[in-house]
Short mmCIF file of C-alpha atoms and ligand atoms in Angstrom, two decimals:
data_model
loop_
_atom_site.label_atom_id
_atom_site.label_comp_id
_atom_site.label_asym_id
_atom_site.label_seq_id
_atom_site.Cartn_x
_atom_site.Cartn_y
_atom_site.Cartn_z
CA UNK J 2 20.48 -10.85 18.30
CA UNK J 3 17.74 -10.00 20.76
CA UNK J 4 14.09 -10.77 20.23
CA UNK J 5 12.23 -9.54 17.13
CA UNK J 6 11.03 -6.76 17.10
CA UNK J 7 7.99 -5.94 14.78
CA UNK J 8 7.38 -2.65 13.79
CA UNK J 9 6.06 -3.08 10.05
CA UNK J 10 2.53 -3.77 11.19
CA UNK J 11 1.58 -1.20 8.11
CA UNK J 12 2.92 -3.84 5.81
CA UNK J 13 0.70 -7.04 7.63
CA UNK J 14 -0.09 -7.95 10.83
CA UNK J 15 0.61 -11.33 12.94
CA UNK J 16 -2.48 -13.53 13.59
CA UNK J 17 -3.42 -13.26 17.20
CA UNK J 18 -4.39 -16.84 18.63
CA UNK J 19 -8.10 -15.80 19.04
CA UNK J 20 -8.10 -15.42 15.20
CA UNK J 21 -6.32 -18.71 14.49
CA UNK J 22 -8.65 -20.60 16.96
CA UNK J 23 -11.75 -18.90 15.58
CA UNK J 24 -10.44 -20.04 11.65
CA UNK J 25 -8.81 -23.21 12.56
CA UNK J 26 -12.04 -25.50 12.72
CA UNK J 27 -13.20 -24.66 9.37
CA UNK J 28 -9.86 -26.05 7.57
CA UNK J 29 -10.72 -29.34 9.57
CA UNK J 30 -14.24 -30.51 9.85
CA UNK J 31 -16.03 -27.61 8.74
CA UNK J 32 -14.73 -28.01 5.67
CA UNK J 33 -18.36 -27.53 3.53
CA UNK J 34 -19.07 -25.15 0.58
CA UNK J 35 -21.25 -22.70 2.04
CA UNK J 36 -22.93 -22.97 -1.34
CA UNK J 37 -24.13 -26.09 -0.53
CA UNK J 38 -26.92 -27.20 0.95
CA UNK J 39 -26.10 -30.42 3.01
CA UNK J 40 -25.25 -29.44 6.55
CA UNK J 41 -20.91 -28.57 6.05
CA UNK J 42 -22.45 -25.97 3.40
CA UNK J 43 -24.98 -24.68 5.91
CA UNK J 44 -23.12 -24.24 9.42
CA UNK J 45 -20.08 -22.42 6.50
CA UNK J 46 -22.34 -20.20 5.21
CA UNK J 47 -23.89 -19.44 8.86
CA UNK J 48 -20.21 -18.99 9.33
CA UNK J 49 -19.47 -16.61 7.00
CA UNK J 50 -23.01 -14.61 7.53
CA UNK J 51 -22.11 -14.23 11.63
CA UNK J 52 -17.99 -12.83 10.13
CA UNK J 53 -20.01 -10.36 7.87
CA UNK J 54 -22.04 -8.74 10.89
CA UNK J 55 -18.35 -8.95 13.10
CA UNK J 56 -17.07 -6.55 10.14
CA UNK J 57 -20.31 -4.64 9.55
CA UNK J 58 -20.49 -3.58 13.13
CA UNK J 59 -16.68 -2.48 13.16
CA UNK J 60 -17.50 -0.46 9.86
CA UNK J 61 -20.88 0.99 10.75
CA UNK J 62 -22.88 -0.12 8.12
CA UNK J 63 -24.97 -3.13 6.99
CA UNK J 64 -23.99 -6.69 7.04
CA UNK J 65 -25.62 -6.82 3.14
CA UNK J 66 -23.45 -3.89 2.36
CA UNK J 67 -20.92 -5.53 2.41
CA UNK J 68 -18.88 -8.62 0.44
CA UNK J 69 -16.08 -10.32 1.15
CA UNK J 70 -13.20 -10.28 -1.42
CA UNK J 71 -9.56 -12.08 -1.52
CA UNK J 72 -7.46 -9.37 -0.72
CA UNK J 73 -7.93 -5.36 -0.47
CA UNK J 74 -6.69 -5.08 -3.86
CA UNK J 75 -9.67 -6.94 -5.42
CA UNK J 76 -11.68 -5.04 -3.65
CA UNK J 77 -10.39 -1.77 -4.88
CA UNK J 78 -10.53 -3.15 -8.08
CA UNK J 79 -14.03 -4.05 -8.29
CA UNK J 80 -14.94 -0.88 -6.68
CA UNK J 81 -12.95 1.39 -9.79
CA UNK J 82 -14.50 -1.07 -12.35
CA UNK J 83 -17.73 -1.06 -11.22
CA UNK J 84 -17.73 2.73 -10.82
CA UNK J 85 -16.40 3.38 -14.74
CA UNK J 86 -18.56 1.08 -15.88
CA UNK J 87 -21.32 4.07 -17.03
CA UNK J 88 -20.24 6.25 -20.29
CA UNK J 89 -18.21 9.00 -17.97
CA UNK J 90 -14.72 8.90 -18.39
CA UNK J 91 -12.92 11.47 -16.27
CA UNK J 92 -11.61 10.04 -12.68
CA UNK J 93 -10.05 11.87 -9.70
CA UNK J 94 -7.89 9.98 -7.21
CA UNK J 95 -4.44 11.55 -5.90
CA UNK J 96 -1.22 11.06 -6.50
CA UNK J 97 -0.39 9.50 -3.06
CA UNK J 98 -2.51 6.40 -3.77
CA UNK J 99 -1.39 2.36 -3.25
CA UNK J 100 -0.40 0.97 -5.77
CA UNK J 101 -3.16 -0.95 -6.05
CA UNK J 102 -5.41 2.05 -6.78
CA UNK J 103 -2.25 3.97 -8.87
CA UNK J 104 -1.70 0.70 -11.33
CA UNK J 105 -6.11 0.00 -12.14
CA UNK J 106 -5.69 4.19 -12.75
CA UNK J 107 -2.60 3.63 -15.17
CA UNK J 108 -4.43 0.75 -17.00
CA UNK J 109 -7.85 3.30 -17.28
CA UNK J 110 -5.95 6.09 -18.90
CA UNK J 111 -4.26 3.58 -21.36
CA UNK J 112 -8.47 2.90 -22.36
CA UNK J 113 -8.84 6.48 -22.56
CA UNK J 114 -9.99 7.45 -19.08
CA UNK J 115 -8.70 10.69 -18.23
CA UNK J 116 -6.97 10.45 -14.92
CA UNK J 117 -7.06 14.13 -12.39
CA UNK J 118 -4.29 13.33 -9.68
CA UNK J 119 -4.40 15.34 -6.63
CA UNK J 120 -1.45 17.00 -5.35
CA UNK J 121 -1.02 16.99 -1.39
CA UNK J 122 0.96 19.51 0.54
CA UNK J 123 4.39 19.48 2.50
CA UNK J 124 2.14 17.38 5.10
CA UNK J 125 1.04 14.98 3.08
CA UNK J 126 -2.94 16.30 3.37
CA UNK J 127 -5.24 17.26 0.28
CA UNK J 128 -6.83 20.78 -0.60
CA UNK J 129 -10.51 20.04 -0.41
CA UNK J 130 -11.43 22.87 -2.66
CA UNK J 131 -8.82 21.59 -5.50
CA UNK J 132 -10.77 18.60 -5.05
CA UNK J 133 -14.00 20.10 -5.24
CA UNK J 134 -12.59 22.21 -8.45
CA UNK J 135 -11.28 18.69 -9.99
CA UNK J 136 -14.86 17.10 -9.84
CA UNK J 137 -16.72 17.76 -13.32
CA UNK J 138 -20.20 16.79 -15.12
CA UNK J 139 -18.46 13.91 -16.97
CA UNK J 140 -16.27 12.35 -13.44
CA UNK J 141 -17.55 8.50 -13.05
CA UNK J 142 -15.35 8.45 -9.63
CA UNK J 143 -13.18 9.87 -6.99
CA UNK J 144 -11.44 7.49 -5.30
CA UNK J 145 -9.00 8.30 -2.38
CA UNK J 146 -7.60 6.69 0.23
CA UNK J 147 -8.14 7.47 3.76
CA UNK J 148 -5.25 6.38 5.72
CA UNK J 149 -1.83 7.00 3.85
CA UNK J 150 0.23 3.61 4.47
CA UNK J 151 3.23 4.82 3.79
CA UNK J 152 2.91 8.34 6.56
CA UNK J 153 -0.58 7.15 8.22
CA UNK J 154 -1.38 10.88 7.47
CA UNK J 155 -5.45 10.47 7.72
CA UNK J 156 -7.91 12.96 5.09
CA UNK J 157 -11.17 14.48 6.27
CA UNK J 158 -13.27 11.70 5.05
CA UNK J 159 -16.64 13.04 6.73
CA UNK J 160 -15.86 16.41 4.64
CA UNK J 161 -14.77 14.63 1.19
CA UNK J 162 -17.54 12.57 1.34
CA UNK J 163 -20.57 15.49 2.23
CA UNK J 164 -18.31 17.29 -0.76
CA UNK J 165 -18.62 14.41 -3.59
CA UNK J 166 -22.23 13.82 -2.15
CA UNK J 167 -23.17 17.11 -3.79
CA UNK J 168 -21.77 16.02 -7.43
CA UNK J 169 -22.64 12.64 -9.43
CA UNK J 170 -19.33 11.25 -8.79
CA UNK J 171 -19.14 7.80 -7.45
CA UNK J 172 -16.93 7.50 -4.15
CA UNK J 173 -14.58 4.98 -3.52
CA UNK J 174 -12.37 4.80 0.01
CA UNK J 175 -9.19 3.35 0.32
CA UNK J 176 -9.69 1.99 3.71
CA UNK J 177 -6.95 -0.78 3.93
CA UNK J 178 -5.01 0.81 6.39
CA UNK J 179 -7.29 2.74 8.95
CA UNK J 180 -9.94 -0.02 9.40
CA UNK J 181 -9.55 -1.27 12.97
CA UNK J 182 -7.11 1.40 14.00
CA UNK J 183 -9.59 4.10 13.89
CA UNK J 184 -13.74 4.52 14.28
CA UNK J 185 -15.61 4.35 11.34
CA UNK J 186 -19.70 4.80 11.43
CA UNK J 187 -20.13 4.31 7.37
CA UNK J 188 -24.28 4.74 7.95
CA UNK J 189 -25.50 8.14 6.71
CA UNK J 190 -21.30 9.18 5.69
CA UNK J 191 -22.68 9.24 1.94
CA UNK J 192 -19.19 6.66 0.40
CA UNK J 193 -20.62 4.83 -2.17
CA UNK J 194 -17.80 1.84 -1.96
CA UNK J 195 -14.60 1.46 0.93
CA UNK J 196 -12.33 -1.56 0.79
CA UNK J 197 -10.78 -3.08 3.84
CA UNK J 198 -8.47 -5.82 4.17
CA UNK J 199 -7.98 -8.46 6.62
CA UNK J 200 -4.07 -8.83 6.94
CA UNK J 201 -3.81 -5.54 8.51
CA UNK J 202 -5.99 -6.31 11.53
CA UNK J 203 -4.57 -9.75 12.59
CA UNK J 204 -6.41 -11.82 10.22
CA UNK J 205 -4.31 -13.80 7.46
CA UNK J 206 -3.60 -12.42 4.40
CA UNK J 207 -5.57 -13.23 1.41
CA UNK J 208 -8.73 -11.92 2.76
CA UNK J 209 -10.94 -8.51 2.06
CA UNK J 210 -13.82 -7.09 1.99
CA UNK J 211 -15.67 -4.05 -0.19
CA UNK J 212 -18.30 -2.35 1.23
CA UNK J 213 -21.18 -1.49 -1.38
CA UNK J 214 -23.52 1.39 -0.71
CA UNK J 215 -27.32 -0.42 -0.84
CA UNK J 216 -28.13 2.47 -2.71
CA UNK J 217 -25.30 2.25 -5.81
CA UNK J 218 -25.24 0.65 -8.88
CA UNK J 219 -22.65 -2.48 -8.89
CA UNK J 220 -21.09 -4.59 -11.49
CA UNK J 221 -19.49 -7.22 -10.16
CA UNK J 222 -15.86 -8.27 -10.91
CA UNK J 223 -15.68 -11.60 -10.53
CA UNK J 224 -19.20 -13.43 -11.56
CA UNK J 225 -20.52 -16.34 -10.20
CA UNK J 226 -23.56 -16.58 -7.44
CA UNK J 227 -21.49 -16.47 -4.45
CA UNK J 228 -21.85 -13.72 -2.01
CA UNK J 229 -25.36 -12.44 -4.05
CA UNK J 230 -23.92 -12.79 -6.78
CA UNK J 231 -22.05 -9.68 -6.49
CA UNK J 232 -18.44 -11.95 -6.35
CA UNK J 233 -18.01 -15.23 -8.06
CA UNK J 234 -15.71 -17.77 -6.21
CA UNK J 235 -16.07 -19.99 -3.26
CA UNK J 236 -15.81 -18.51 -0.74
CA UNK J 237 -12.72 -18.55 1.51
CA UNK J 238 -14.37 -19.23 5.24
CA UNK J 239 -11.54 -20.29 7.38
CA UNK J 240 -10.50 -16.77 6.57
CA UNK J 241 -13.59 -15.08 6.39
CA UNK J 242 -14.48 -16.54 10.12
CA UNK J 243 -10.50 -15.16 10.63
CA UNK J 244 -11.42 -11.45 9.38
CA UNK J 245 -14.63 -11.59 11.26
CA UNK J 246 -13.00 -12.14 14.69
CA UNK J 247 -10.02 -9.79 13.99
CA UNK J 248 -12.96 -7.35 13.47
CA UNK J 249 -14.97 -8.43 16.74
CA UNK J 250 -11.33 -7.91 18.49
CA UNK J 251 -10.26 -4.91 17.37
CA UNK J 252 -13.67 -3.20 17.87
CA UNK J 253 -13.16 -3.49 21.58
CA UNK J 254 -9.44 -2.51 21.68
CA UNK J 255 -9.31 0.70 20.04
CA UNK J 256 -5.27 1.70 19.52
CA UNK J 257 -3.84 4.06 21.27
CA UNK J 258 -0.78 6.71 20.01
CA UNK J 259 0.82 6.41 23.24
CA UNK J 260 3.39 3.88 22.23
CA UNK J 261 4.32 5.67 18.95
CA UNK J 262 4.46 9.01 20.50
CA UNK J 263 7.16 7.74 23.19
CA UNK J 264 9.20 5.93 19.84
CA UNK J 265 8.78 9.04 17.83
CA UNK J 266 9.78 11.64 20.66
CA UNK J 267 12.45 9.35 21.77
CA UNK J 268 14.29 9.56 17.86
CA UNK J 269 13.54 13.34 17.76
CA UNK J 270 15.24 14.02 20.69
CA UNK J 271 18.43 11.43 20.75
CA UNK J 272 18.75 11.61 16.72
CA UNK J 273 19.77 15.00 15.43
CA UNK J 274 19.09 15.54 11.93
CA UNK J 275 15.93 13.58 12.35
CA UNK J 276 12.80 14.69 11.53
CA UNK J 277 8.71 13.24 10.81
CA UNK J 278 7.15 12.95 7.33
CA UNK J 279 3.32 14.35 7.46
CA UNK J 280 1.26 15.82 9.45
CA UNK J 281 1.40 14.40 12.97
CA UNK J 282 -2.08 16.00 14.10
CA UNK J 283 -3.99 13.70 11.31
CA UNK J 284 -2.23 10.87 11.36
CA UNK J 285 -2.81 6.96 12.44
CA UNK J 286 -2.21 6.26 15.70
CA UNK J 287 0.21 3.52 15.03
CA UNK J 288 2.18 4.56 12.60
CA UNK J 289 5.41 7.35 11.93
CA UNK J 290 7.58 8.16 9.31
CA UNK J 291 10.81 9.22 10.05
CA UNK J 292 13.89 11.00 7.79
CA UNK J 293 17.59 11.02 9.00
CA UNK J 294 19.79 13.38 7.81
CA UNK J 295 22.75 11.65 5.80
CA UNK J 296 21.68 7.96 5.62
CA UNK J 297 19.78 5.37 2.73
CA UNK J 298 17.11 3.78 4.33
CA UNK J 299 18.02 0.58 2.77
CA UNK J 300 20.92 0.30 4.54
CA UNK J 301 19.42 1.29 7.41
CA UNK J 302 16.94 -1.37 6.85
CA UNK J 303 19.40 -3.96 6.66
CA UNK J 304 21.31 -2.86 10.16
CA UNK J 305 18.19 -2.79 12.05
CA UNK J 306 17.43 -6.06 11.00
CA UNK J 307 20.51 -8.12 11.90
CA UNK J 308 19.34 -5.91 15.69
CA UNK J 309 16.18 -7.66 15.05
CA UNK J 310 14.16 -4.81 14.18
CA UNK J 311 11.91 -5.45 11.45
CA UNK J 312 10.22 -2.25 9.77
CA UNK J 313 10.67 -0.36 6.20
CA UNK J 314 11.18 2.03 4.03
CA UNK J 315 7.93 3.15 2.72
CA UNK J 316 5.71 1.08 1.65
CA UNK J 317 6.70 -2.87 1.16
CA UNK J 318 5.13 -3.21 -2.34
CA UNK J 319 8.23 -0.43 -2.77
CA UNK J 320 10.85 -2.20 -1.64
CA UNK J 321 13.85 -2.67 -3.15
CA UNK J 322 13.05 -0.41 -6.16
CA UNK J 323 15.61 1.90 -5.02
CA UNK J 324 13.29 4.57 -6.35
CA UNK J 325 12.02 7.30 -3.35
CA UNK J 326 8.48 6.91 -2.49
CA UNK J 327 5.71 8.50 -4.44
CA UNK J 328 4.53 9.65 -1.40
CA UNK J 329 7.12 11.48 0.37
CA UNK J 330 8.07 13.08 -3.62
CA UNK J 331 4.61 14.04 -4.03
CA UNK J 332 4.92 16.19 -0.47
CA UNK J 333 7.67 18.09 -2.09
CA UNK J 334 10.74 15.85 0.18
CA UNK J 335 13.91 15.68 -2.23
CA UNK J 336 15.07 12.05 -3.25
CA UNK J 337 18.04 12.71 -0.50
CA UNK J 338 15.46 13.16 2.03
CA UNK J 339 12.72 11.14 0.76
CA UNK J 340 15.40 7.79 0.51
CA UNK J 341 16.89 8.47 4.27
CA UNK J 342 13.08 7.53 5.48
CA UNK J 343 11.77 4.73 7.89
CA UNK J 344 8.16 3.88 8.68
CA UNK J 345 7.46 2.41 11.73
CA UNK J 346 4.62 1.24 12.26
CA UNK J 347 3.35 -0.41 15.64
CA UNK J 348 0.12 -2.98 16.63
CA UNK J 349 -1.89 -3.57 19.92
CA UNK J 350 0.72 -6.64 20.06
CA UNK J 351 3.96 -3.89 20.18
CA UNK J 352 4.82 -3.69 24.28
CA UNK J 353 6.93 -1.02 25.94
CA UNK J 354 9.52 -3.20 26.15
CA UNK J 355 9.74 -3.53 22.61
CA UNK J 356 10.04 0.29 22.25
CA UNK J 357 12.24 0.63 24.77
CA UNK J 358 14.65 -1.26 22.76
CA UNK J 359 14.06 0.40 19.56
CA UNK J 360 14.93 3.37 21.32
CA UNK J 361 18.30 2.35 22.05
CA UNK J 362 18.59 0.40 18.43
CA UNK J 363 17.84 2.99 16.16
CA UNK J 364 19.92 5.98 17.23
CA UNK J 365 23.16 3.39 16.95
CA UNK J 366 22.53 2.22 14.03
CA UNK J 367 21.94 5.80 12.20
CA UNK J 368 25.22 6.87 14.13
CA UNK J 369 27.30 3.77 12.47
CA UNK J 370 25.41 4.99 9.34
CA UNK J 371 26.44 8.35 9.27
CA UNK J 372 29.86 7.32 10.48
CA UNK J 373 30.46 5.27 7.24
CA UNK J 374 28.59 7.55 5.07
CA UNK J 375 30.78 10.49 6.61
CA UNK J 376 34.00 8.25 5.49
CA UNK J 377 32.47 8.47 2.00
CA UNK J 378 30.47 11.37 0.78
CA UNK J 379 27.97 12.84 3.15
CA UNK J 380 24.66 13.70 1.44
CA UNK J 381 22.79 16.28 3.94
CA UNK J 382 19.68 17.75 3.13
CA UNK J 383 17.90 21.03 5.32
N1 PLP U 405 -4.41 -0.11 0.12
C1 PLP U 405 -3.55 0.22 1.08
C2 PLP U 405 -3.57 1.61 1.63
C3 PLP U 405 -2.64 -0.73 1.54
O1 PLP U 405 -1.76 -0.39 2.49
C4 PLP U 405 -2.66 -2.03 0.99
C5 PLP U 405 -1.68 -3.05 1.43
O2 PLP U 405 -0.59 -2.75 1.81
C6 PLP U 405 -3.61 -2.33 0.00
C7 PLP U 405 -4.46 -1.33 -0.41
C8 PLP U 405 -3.68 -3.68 -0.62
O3 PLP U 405 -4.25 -4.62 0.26
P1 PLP U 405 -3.96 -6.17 0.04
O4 PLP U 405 -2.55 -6.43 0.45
O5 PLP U 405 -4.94 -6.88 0.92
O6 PLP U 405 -4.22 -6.45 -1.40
#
């Protein structure tokens, strides 16, 4: 076996060695509570306030807005919680959601909530005016994500969020996956609450953020003083500083599609039966989702990694369920189609090299597929 080579950067990122060295000296002698006032618990929490401007200036808003969380799951959390915490009871999210958003819905309608999921089309993209129909006097909250993780397909977040602006619905973004790919200017865009994570911009995992509008109500999750008192906990710096840098870095290398396009174009035209899930002209630059005719993407999965190639089948929190994604079903694929399909997803870190290889990888391992699966039954789909 060759090299690896990693393209499941949707799922987490490595930690470039900037990041490392930036976090390393506060797991040694910086080791203070930056609630504390002797000089460790100062220079953290100086620490801490210099990684909350790095992130504010890569999300456009202000460095109070936001507070740093333990993963972008507890910060989608707290942002639903906080948002259903007045007396309405009627939410609107869609049905292509992470699980992290689809699960906090699930446990909400089992309280009573009632729970309006938006259907996408064959592209994976949302009807703005079924959203604007959805949103009623009694809706506490839309919350959508921005980035698909599973397709990358991107929404129109400038035009959902001047939409919900004109209602009293509380907006919460799903911003885990497009924060640091793509340019966000938050000031003036009218979200009430986005949530970022760190693991998918080079930082470690078990980091996050949630940015809170200065201008909406909040309950906090977690209580405790830290961070304002709007989360409890001590804070984690060495990854906080991490997140911080990752943010500083990736502001000043914007990623480019050029890589993906050559991967993608490469497959469409060496792969027959091979085709891209969602709408290429909104999507991430980083990321594609690809169906081949007549294979299961978990075999597929398993090939690709004895070549070294490390990617997957939908989203990771999916895998090994066996089930087709939620995504790709909710765009109308059928199970054949929706379980024959690889995302692969790329990082500033993925060289030409690298997708030069995966050129010649792919295509031989969904011929040996198809070969064996021909040999058995062959499942085709049009
Ligand atoms: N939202 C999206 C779109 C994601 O892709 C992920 C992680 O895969 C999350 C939320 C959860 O983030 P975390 O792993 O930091 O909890």
């Amino acid at each position: 076996m060759g090299p690896l080579i990693y393209l499941d950067n949707n799922a987490t990122t490595p930690v470039v060695p900037e990041v490392l060295g930036a976090m390393e000296p506060w797991l040694w002698g910086g080791f203070g509570n930056p609630s504390s006032g002797c000089r460790l618990g100062r220079e953290a929490a100086a620490a801490i306030d210099t990684a909350r401007s790095q992130v504010a200036a890569l999300a456009g808003c202000q460095s109070e807005e936001l507070v740093f969380t333990s993963c972008g799951t507890e910060s989608i959390t707290t942002a639903i919680q906080s948002a259903v915490a007045s007396q309405k009871r009627h939410i609107v999210t869609s049905a292509v959601e992470h699980s992290a958003t689809l699960r906090i819905c699930e446990d909400l309608a089992g309280k009573g909530f009632e729970i309006t999921r938006l259907p996408v089309d064959a592209s994976g993209q949302l009807d703005l005016d079924e959203l604007k129909a959805a949103i009623r006097p009694e809706t506490a909250l839309v919350s959508l994500i921005w980035a698909n993780n599973e397709t990358g397909v991107l929404w129109p977040l400038e035009k959902i969020a001047s939409l919900v602006q004109k209602t009293n619905a509380i907006l919460h973004i799903d911003a885990v996956q497009a924060f640091g790919k793509i340019p966000l200017c938050l000031e003036g865009l009218g979200v009430h609450f986005m949530s970022f994570s760190g693991h998918k911009l080079h930082a470690p995992k078990g980091v996050g953020a949630l940015y809170i509008n200065r201008r909406v109500p909040f309950t906090p999750f977690l209580r405790g003083t830290q961070e304002n008192g709007r989360r409890g906990g001590t804070q984690n710096v060495a990854s906080i500083v991490a997140f911080g840098k990752a943010a500083e870095i990736a502001a000043a290398h914007p990623l480019e599609p050029t890589l993906r396009d050559r991967l993608e174009t490469s497959l469409l035209a060496t792969i027959p039966g091979c085709c891209v899930n969602g709408d290429r002209a909104n999507r991430l630059p980083n990321t594609t989702n690809l169906s081949f005719d007549g294979i299961e993407s978990e075999a597929a999965l398993i090939l690709l990694d004895e070549r070294g190639v490390c990617c997957s089948a939908g989203s990771s929190c999916a895998t090994g369920s066996g089930k087709p994604s939620h995504v790709l079903k909710a765009m109308g694929l059928t199970d054949a189609r929706a379980k024959s399909s690889l995302r692969l997803s790329l990082s500033r870190l993925t060289t030409p090299e690298e997708i030069t290889r995966a050129t010649e990888i792919l295509p031989a391992v969904i011929e040996k597929l198809r070969a064996v699966s021909l040999a058995d039954s062959p499942v085709a789909f049009s």
